[in-house]
mmCIF file of C-alpha atoms and ligand atoms in Angstrom:
data_model
loop_
_atom_site.group_PDB
_atom_site.id
_atom_site.type_symbol
_atom_site.label_atom_id
_atom_site.label_comp_id
_atom_site.label_asym_id
_atom_site.label_seq_id
_atom_site.Cartn_x
_atom_site.Cartn_y
_atom_site.Cartn_z
ATOM 1 C CA UNK A 1 -49.257 -38.256 -22.515
ATOM 2 C CA UNK A 2 -50.544 -39.115 -18.901
ATOM 3 C CA UNK A 3 -48.032 -41.743 -17.348
ATOM 4 C CA UNK A 4 -49.602 -45.277 -17.065
ATOM 5 C CA UNK A 5 -51.973 -45.011 -20.060
ATOM 6 C CA UNK A 6 -49.511 -45.599 -22.739
ATOM 7 C CA UNK A 7 -50.691 -47.460 -25.634
ATOM 8 C CA UNK A 8 -49.796 -51.359 -25.214
ATOM 9 C CA UNK A 9 -48.724 -51.194 -21.533
ATOM 10 C CA UNK A 10 -49.902 -54.170 -19.624
ATOM 11 C CA UNK A 11 -52.341 -53.384 -17.051
ATOM 12 C CA UNK A 12 -51.217 -53.278 -13.422
ATOM 13 C CA UNK A 13 -47.281 -52.459 -14.622
ATOM 14 C CA UNK A 14 -46.561 -48.700 -13.566
ATOM 15 C CA UNK A 15 -44.666 -46.828 -15.897
ATOM 16 C CA UNK A 16 -41.151 -45.997 -14.304
ATOM 17 C CA UNK A 17 -40.470 -42.489 -13.306
ATOM 18 C CA UNK A 18 -37.717 -40.794 -15.184
ATOM 19 C CA UNK A 19 -35.658 -40.745 -11.886
ATOM 20 C CA UNK A 20 -35.741 -44.767 -11.360
ATOM 21 C CA UNK A 21 -34.943 -45.109 -14.991
ATOM 22 C CA UNK A 22 -31.863 -42.808 -14.719
ATOM 23 C CA UNK A 23 -30.812 -44.622 -11.595
ATOM 24 C CA UNK A 24 -31.000 -47.954 -13.120
ATOM 25 C CA UNK A 25 -29.222 -46.845 -16.230
ATOM 26 C CA UNK A 26 -26.442 -45.119 -14.087
ATOM 27 C CA UNK A 27 -25.882 -48.081 -11.929
ATOM 28 C CA UNK A 28 -25.608 -50.378 -14.885
ATOM 29 C CA UNK A 29 -22.888 -48.168 -16.255
ATOM 30 C CA UNK A 30 -20.789 -47.701 -13.179
ATOM 31 C CA UNK A 31 -20.596 -51.668 -13.171
ATOM 32 C CA UNK A 32 -19.777 -51.921 -16.543
ATOM 33 C CA UNK A 33 -17.021 -49.591 -16.146
ATOM 34 C CA UNK A 34 -15.809 -51.122 -12.725
ATOM 35 C CA UNK A 35 -15.566 -54.808 -13.831
ATOM 36 C CA UNK A 36 -12.896 -54.612 -16.477
ATOM 37 C CA UNK A 37 -10.938 -52.278 -14.450
ATOM 38 C CA UNK A 38 -10.977 -54.710 -11.234
ATOM 39 C CA UNK A 39 -10.203 -57.757 -13.316
ATOM 40 C CA UNK A 40 -13.790 -59.209 -12.619
ATOM 41 C CA UNK A 41 -13.884 -58.254 -8.965
ATOM 42 C CA UNK A 42 -16.226 -55.515 -7.897
ATOM 43 C CA UNK A 43 -15.365 -52.784 -5.833
ATOM 44 C CA UNK A 44 -17.354 -50.317 -3.400
ATOM 45 C CA UNK A 45 -18.270 -46.821 -4.768
ATOM 46 C CA UNK A 46 -15.838 -45.360 -2.095
ATOM 47 C CA UNK A 47 -13.106 -47.692 -3.576
ATOM 48 C CA UNK A 48 -13.771 -46.879 -6.971
ATOM 49 C CA UNK A 49 -13.550 -42.929 -5.904
ATOM 50 C CA UNK A 50 -10.389 -43.742 -3.890
ATOM 51 C CA UNK A 51 -8.994 -44.931 -7.073
ATOM 52 C CA UNK A 52 -9.871 -41.712 -9.284
ATOM 53 C CA UNK A 53 -6.714 -39.642 -10.038
ATOM 54 C CA UNK A 54 -8.995 -36.542 -8.696
ATOM 55 C CA UNK A 55 -8.792 -38.389 -5.050
ATOM 56 C CA UNK A 56 -5.282 -39.627 -5.322
ATOM 57 C CA UNK A 57 -4.067 -35.847 -6.198
ATOM 58 C CA UNK A 58 -5.784 -34.625 -3.244
ATOM 59 C CA UNK A 59 -3.650 -36.672 -0.791
ATOM 60 C CA UNK A 60 -1.406 -34.249 1.039
ATOM 61 C CA UNK A 61 2.033 -34.718 1.863
ATOM 62 C CA UNK A 62 4.310 -32.992 4.316
ATOM 63 C CA UNK A 63 7.042 -30.945 3.170
ATOM 64 C CA UNK A 64 9.146 -28.390 4.528
ATOM 65 C CA UNK A 65 9.752 -24.988 2.751
ATOM 66 C CA UNK A 66 12.817 -22.705 3.725
ATOM 67 C CA UNK A 67 11.530 -19.260 2.410
ATOM 68 C CA UNK A 68 13.357 -15.823 3.036
ATOM 69 C CA UNK A 69 15.217 -17.422 6.151
ATOM 70 C CA UNK A 70 12.023 -18.963 7.690
ATOM 71 C CA UNK A 71 10.887 -22.496 7.668
ATOM 72 C CA UNK A 72 7.353 -23.710 6.892
ATOM 73 C CA UNK A 73 6.018 -27.295 7.584
ATOM 74 C CA UNK A 74 3.121 -27.601 5.267
ATOM 75 C CA UNK A 75 1.092 -30.369 3.863
ATOM 76 C CA UNK A 76 0.600 -30.061 0.084
ATOM 77 C CA UNK A 77 -1.271 -31.945 -2.960
ATOM 78 C CA UNK A 78 1.226 -33.343 -5.035
ATOM 79 C CA UNK A 79 -0.019 -31.216 -8.069
ATOM 80 C CA UNK A 80 0.372 -27.890 -6.206
ATOM 81 C CA UNK A 81 3.244 -25.487 -7.677
ATOM 82 C CA UNK A 82 5.579 -23.880 -5.487
ATOM 83 C CA UNK A 83 3.958 -20.377 -6.820
ATOM 84 C CA UNK A 84 0.553 -21.235 -5.690
ATOM 85 C CA UNK A 85 1.904 -22.484 -2.554
ATOM 86 C CA UNK A 86 3.735 -19.203 -1.799
ATOM 87 C CA UNK A 87 0.918 -17.161 -3.064
ATOM 88 C CA UNK A 88 -1.907 -18.955 -1.440
ATOM 89 C CA UNK A 89 -0.855 -20.384 1.593
ATOM 90 C CA UNK A 90 2.099 -18.457 2.847
ATOM 91 C CA UNK A 91 0.617 -15.275 1.314
ATOM 92 C CA UNK A 92 3.996 -14.091 -0.527
ATOM 93 C CA UNK A 93 2.454 -12.551 -3.522
ATOM 94 C CA UNK A 94 5.442 -10.680 -4.717
ATOM 95 C CA UNK A 95 6.083 -13.726 -7.200
ATOM 96 C CA UNK A 96 3.038 -12.883 -10.134
ATOM 97 C CA UNK A 97 1.027 -15.449 -11.750
ATOM 98 C CA UNK A 98 0.819 -14.159 -14.970
ATOM 99 C CA UNK A 99 1.504 -16.777 -18.209
ATOM 100 C CA UNK A 100 1.318 -19.886 -15.479
ATOM 101 C CA UNK A 101 3.258 -21.707 -18.488
ATOM 102 C CA UNK A 102 7.025 -20.893 -18.201
ATOM 103 C CA UNK A 103 7.008 -17.730 -20.860
ATOM 104 C CA UNK A 104 6.841 -14.514 -18.943
ATOM 105 C CA UNK A 105 9.364 -14.913 -15.759
ATOM 106 C CA UNK A 106 6.830 -12.862 -13.659
ATOM 107 C CA UNK A 107 6.582 -15.781 -11.040
ATOM 108 C CA UNK A 108 10.652 -15.956 -10.708
ATOM 109 C CA UNK A 109 12.207 -16.738 -7.387
ATOM 110 C CA UNK A 110 15.707 -17.905 -6.564
ATOM 111 C CA UNK A 111 15.936 -21.678 -5.450
ATOM 112 C CA UNK A 112 18.874 -22.898 -3.750
ATOM 113 C CA UNK A 113 20.392 -26.431 -2.826
ATOM 114 C CA UNK A 114 19.175 -28.712 -0.377
ATOM 115 C CA UNK A 115 19.730 -27.934 3.157
ATOM 116 C CA UNK A 116 22.699 -30.246 4.138
ATOM 117 C CA UNK A 117 22.151 -29.572 7.983
ATOM 118 C CA UNK A 118 19.326 -28.367 9.792
ATOM 119 C CA UNK A 119 16.245 -29.580 11.505
ATOM 120 C CA UNK A 120 14.711 -31.331 8.645
ATOM 121 C CA UNK A 121 17.929 -33.337 7.692
ATOM 122 C CA UNK A 122 17.154 -36.944 7.648
ATOM 123 C CA UNK A 123 13.915 -36.705 9.591
ATOM 124 C CA UNK A 124 11.462 -39.463 8.898
ATOM 125 C CA UNK A 125 8.767 -36.876 8.396
ATOM 126 C CA UNK A 126 9.843 -36.954 4.865
ATOM 127 C CA UNK A 127 9.874 -40.358 4.149
ATOM 128 C CA UNK A 128 6.777 -40.332 2.032
ATOM 129 C CA UNK A 129 8.053 -37.436 -0.064
ATOM 130 C CA UNK A 130 9.385 -38.225 -3.615
ATOM 131 C CA UNK A 131 12.337 -36.003 -3.220
ATOM 132 C CA UNK A 132 13.919 -34.852 -6.757
ATOM 133 C CA UNK A 133 17.319 -35.651 -7.900
ATOM 134 C CA UNK A 134 20.089 -33.709 -6.147
ATOM 135 C CA UNK A 135 20.807 -31.366 -8.927
ATOM 136 C CA UNK A 136 22.594 -27.925 -7.647
ATOM 137 C CA UNK A 137 20.346 -25.213 -8.047
ATOM 138 C CA UNK A 138 22.655 -22.734 -5.968
ATOM 139 C CA UNK A 139 20.387 -19.763 -6.074
ATOM 140 C CA UNK A 140 18.973 -19.966 -9.409
ATOM 141 C CA UNK A 141 16.242 -18.309 -11.014
ATOM 142 C CA UNK A 142 13.306 -20.588 -11.334
ATOM 143 C CA UNK A 143 9.737 -20.184 -12.808
ATOM 144 C CA UNK A 144 7.900 -20.908 -9.562
ATOM 145 C CA UNK A 145 4.874 -21.649 -11.983
ATOM 146 C CA UNK A 146 6.742 -24.614 -13.342
ATOM 147 C CA UNK A 147 8.362 -26.115 -10.064
ATOM 148 C CA UNK A 148 6.113 -28.415 -7.828
ATOM 149 C CA UNK A 149 6.100 -27.550 -4.175
ATOM 150 C CA UNK A 150 7.295 -30.907 -3.442
ATOM 151 C CA UNK A 151 10.469 -30.356 -5.662
ATOM 152 C CA UNK A 152 11.211 -27.268 -3.701
ATOM 153 C CA UNK A 153 11.152 -29.237 -0.514
ATOM 154 C CA UNK A 154 14.025 -28.519 1.872
ATOM 155 C CA UNK A 155 15.352 -26.140 -0.437
ATOM 156 C CA UNK A 156 16.473 -22.674 0.172
ATOM 157 C CA UNK A 157 13.900 -20.087 -1.713
ATOM 158 C CA UNK A 158 14.332 -16.414 -2.056
ATOM 159 C CA UNK A 159 11.105 -14.402 -3.028
ATOM 160 C CA UNK A 160 11.265 -10.436 -3.479
ATOM 161 C CA UNK A 161 9.858 -10.190 -0.040
ATOM 162 C CA UNK A 162 13.079 -11.466 1.394
ATOM 163 C CA UNK A 163 15.411 -9.010 -0.459
ATOM 164 C CA UNK A 164 15.489 -6.237 1.710
ATOM 165 C CA UNK A 165 17.660 -6.528 4.820
ATOM 166 C CA UNK A 166 17.273 -4.816 8.057
ATOM 167 C CA UNK A 167 15.053 -2.121 6.579
ATOM 168 C CA UNK A 168 17.282 -1.398 3.601
ATOM 169 C CA UNK A 169 16.690 -2.198 0.155
ATOM 170 C CA UNK A 170 18.851 -4.791 -1.912
ATOM 171 C CA UNK A 171 21.308 -2.692 -4.289
ATOM 172 C CA UNK A 172 19.357 -4.224 -7.106
ATOM 173 C CA UNK A 173 16.028 -2.893 -5.950
ATOM 174 C CA UNK A 174 17.474 0.396 -5.052
ATOM 175 C CA UNK A 175 19.105 0.665 -8.600
ATOM 176 C CA UNK A 176 15.489 -0.245 -10.147
ATOM 177 C CA UNK A 177 13.974 2.738 -8.248
ATOM 178 C CA UNK A 178 16.759 5.383 -8.967
ATOM 179 C CA UNK A 179 16.517 4.173 -12.701
ATOM 180 C CA UNK A 180 12.964 4.311 -12.943
ATOM 181 C CA UNK A 181 12.981 0.763 -14.256
ATOM 182 C CA UNK A 182 9.431 -0.040 -14.306
ATOM 183 C CA UNK A 183 5.888 0.968 -15.208
ATOM 184 C CA UNK A 184 3.001 -1.255 -14.288
ATOM 185 C CA UNK A 185 5.752 -3.246 -11.909
ATOM 186 C CA UNK A 186 3.924 -6.903 -12.677
ATOM 187 C CA UNK A 187 7.369 -7.999 -14.451
ATOM 188 C CA UNK A 188 9.514 -6.142 -11.411
ATOM 189 C CA UNK A 189 9.769 -8.785 -8.871
ATOM 190 C CA UNK A 190 11.032 -11.346 -11.252
ATOM 191 C CA UNK A 191 13.460 -8.794 -12.976
ATOM 192 C CA UNK A 192 14.910 -7.914 -9.875
ATOM 193 C CA UNK A 193 15.610 -11.373 -8.761
ATOM 194 C CA UNK A 194 16.930 -12.345 -12.071
ATOM 195 C CA UNK A 195 19.373 -9.218 -12.170
ATOM 196 C CA UNK A 196 20.593 -10.392 -8.911
ATOM 197 C CA UNK A 197 21.101 -14.122 -9.751
ATOM 198 C CA UNK A 198 23.200 -12.624 -12.783
ATOM 199 C CA UNK A 199 25.154 -10.374 -10.766
ATOM 200 C CA UNK A 200 26.072 -13.148 -8.250
ATOM 201 C CA UNK A 201 27.265 -15.035 -11.297
ATOM 202 C CA UNK A 202 28.742 -12.461 -13.218
ATOM 203 C CA UNK A 203 29.795 -9.169 -11.177
ATOM 204 C CA UNK A 204 30.366 -6.864 -14.034
ATOM 205 C CA UNK A 205 28.546 -7.969 -16.878
ATOM 206 C CA UNK A 206 28.318 -6.465 -20.097
ATOM 207 C CA UNK A 207 25.274 -5.384 -21.977
ATOM 208 C CA UNK A 208 25.056 -8.725 -23.609
ATOM 209 C CA UNK A 209 25.227 -10.727 -20.729
ATOM 210 C CA UNK A 210 22.675 -8.418 -18.987
ATOM 211 C CA UNK A 211 20.442 -9.318 -21.810
ATOM 212 C CA UNK A 212 20.904 -12.763 -21.576
ATOM 213 C CA UNK A 213 20.543 -12.794 -17.834
ATOM 214 C CA UNK A 214 17.096 -11.355 -18.213
ATOM 215 C CA UNK A 215 16.341 -13.230 -21.373
ATOM 216 C CA UNK A 216 13.668 -15.409 -19.368
ATOM 217 C CA UNK A 217 11.712 -12.380 -18.130
ATOM 218 C CA UNK A 218 9.561 -10.239 -20.450
ATOM 219 C CA UNK A 219 8.385 -6.628 -19.747
ATOM 220 C CA UNK A 220 5.330 -5.924 -21.650
ATOM 221 C CA UNK A 221 5.753 -2.202 -20.927
ATOM 222 C CA UNK A 222 9.189 -2.297 -22.552
ATOM 223 C CA UNK A 223 11.383 -0.607 -19.872
ATOM 224 C CA UNK A 224 14.222 -2.847 -21.092
ATOM 225 C CA UNK A 225 16.716 0.271 -21.453
ATOM 226 C CA UNK A 226 16.195 1.286 -17.870
ATOM 227 C CA UNK A 227 16.361 -2.206 -16.529
ATOM 228 C CA UNK A 228 19.822 -2.733 -18.356
ATOM 229 C CA UNK A 229 21.027 0.640 -16.808
ATOM 230 C CA UNK A 230 19.784 -0.511 -13.201
ATOM 231 C CA UNK A 231 21.511 -3.726 -13.631
ATOM 232 C CA UNK A 232 24.918 -1.885 -14.551
ATOM 233 C CA UNK A 233 24.436 0.287 -11.649
ATOM 234 C CA UNK A 234 23.580 -2.263 -9.375
ATOM 235 C CA UNK A 235 26.626 -4.212 -10.493
ATOM 236 C CA UNK A 236 28.877 -1.460 -9.600
ATOM 237 C CA UNK A 237 27.202 -0.722 -6.362
ATOM 238 C CA UNK A 238 27.572 -4.389 -5.357
ATOM 239 C CA UNK A 239 31.354 -4.506 -6.189
ATOM 240 C CA UNK A 240 32.369 -1.006 -4.665
ATOM 241 C CA UNK A 241 29.829 -0.982 -1.761
ATOM 242 C CA UNK A 242 28.798 2.607 -2.837
ATOM 243 C CA UNK A 243 25.528 3.993 -2.845
ATOM 244 C CA UNK A 244 23.688 4.364 -6.096
ATOM 245 C CA UNK A 245 24.011 8.279 -5.930
ATOM 246 C CA UNK A 246 27.706 7.842 -6.029
ATOM 247 C CA UNK A 247 27.861 5.179 -8.607
ATOM 248 C CA UNK A 248 25.535 7.310 -10.812
ATOM 249 C CA UNK A 249 28.018 10.420 -10.157
ATOM 250 C CA UNK A 250 30.836 8.530 -11.997
ATOM 251 C CA UNK A 251 28.684 6.511 -14.349
ATOM 252 C CA UNK A 252 28.949 9.119 -17.188
ATOM 253 C CA UNK A 253 31.637 7.147 -18.942
ATOM 254 C CA UNK A 254 30.216 3.697 -19.325
ATOM 255 C CA UNK A 255 26.804 5.317 -19.753
ATOM 256 C CA UNK A 256 27.815 6.982 -22.733
ATOM 257 C CA UNK A 257 29.547 4.001 -23.903
ATOM 258 C CA UNK A 258 26.388 1.608 -23.095
ATOM 259 C CA UNK A 259 23.587 3.772 -23.862
ATOM 260 C CA UNK A 260 24.445 6.259 -26.582
ATOM 261 C CA UNK A 261 22.039 9.017 -26.888
ATOM 262 C CA UNK A 262 21.120 10.409 -30.448
ATOM 263 C CA UNK A 263 22.928 13.597 -29.812
ATOM 264 C CA UNK A 264 25.896 11.605 -28.367
ATOM 265 C CA UNK A 265 25.961 9.253 -31.050
ATOM 266 C CA UNK A 266 25.933 12.341 -33.662
ATOM 267 C CA UNK A 267 29.105 13.840 -32.005
HETATM 268 S S1 FES B 1 3.689 -16.902 -14.414
HETATM 269 FE FE1 FES B 1 4.672 -16.814 -16.356
HETATM 270 S S2 FES B 1 6.547 -17.806 -16.314
HETATM 271 FE FE2 FES B 1 5.644 -18.534 -14.693
HETATM 272 S S1 FES B 2 7.035 -2.798 -16.236
HETATM 273 FE FE1 FES B 2 5.202 -3.502 -16.725
HETATM 274 S S2 FES B 2 5.582 -5.490 -17.424
HETATM 275 FE FE2 FES B 2 7.575 -4.620 -17.086
#
């Protein structure tokens, strides 16, 4: 039907275009939404936007992250997780984003207590940052996908990239390699950090304690037996200061006890 020729429409009143119609309906709806929210007052569009959760989330706040011995001053959105900041802003991609909901442990990093000294202590730059309660984490494994970057403000963080020192692998890394305790490797950074944290708490763990220690980390490739063996060997290395090769040479006794092979079991 041609516009303006609609039956019953008065002469000289042009038929409104679709654009005009939508604009007027949209404007009315915006006013209807704005008025109850503002208790009778009317805000400009900029102010309404300013109040939207999206806009609030985009405001950035200053934080200071201490990662692997380096200090980073960052501006972050309050909704950003520690994992996203590590991966997307500091380019430390060792911690993996797999489930993103505290199920797999691939994003595990070690988070320590707040720094008591150092350049950031008591600095007014953090006045606007909502600081978390002073709980002690003391190098605990944490799911970085479940921790806000804000909560990590001024805490010591260790990622897999920070484990090797002076070009030497950490004993846990060495033991994982020696024991071939990985397949696809997706769980490996988190597993290694979980094992490191376990060995710092329990230098000589039993098999059950190793199981408990890595119970928050899943390996979809099913390399658990080798991971247990690597954890045990790394513990020996850390306690004795010996190399993995030396430890493995005298590992026969406890290996046979912990991991009886079918042939041994039948003896
Ligand atoms: S990505 Fe799976 S627990 Fe964080
Ligand atoms: S080695 Fe593939 S998930 Fe563990």
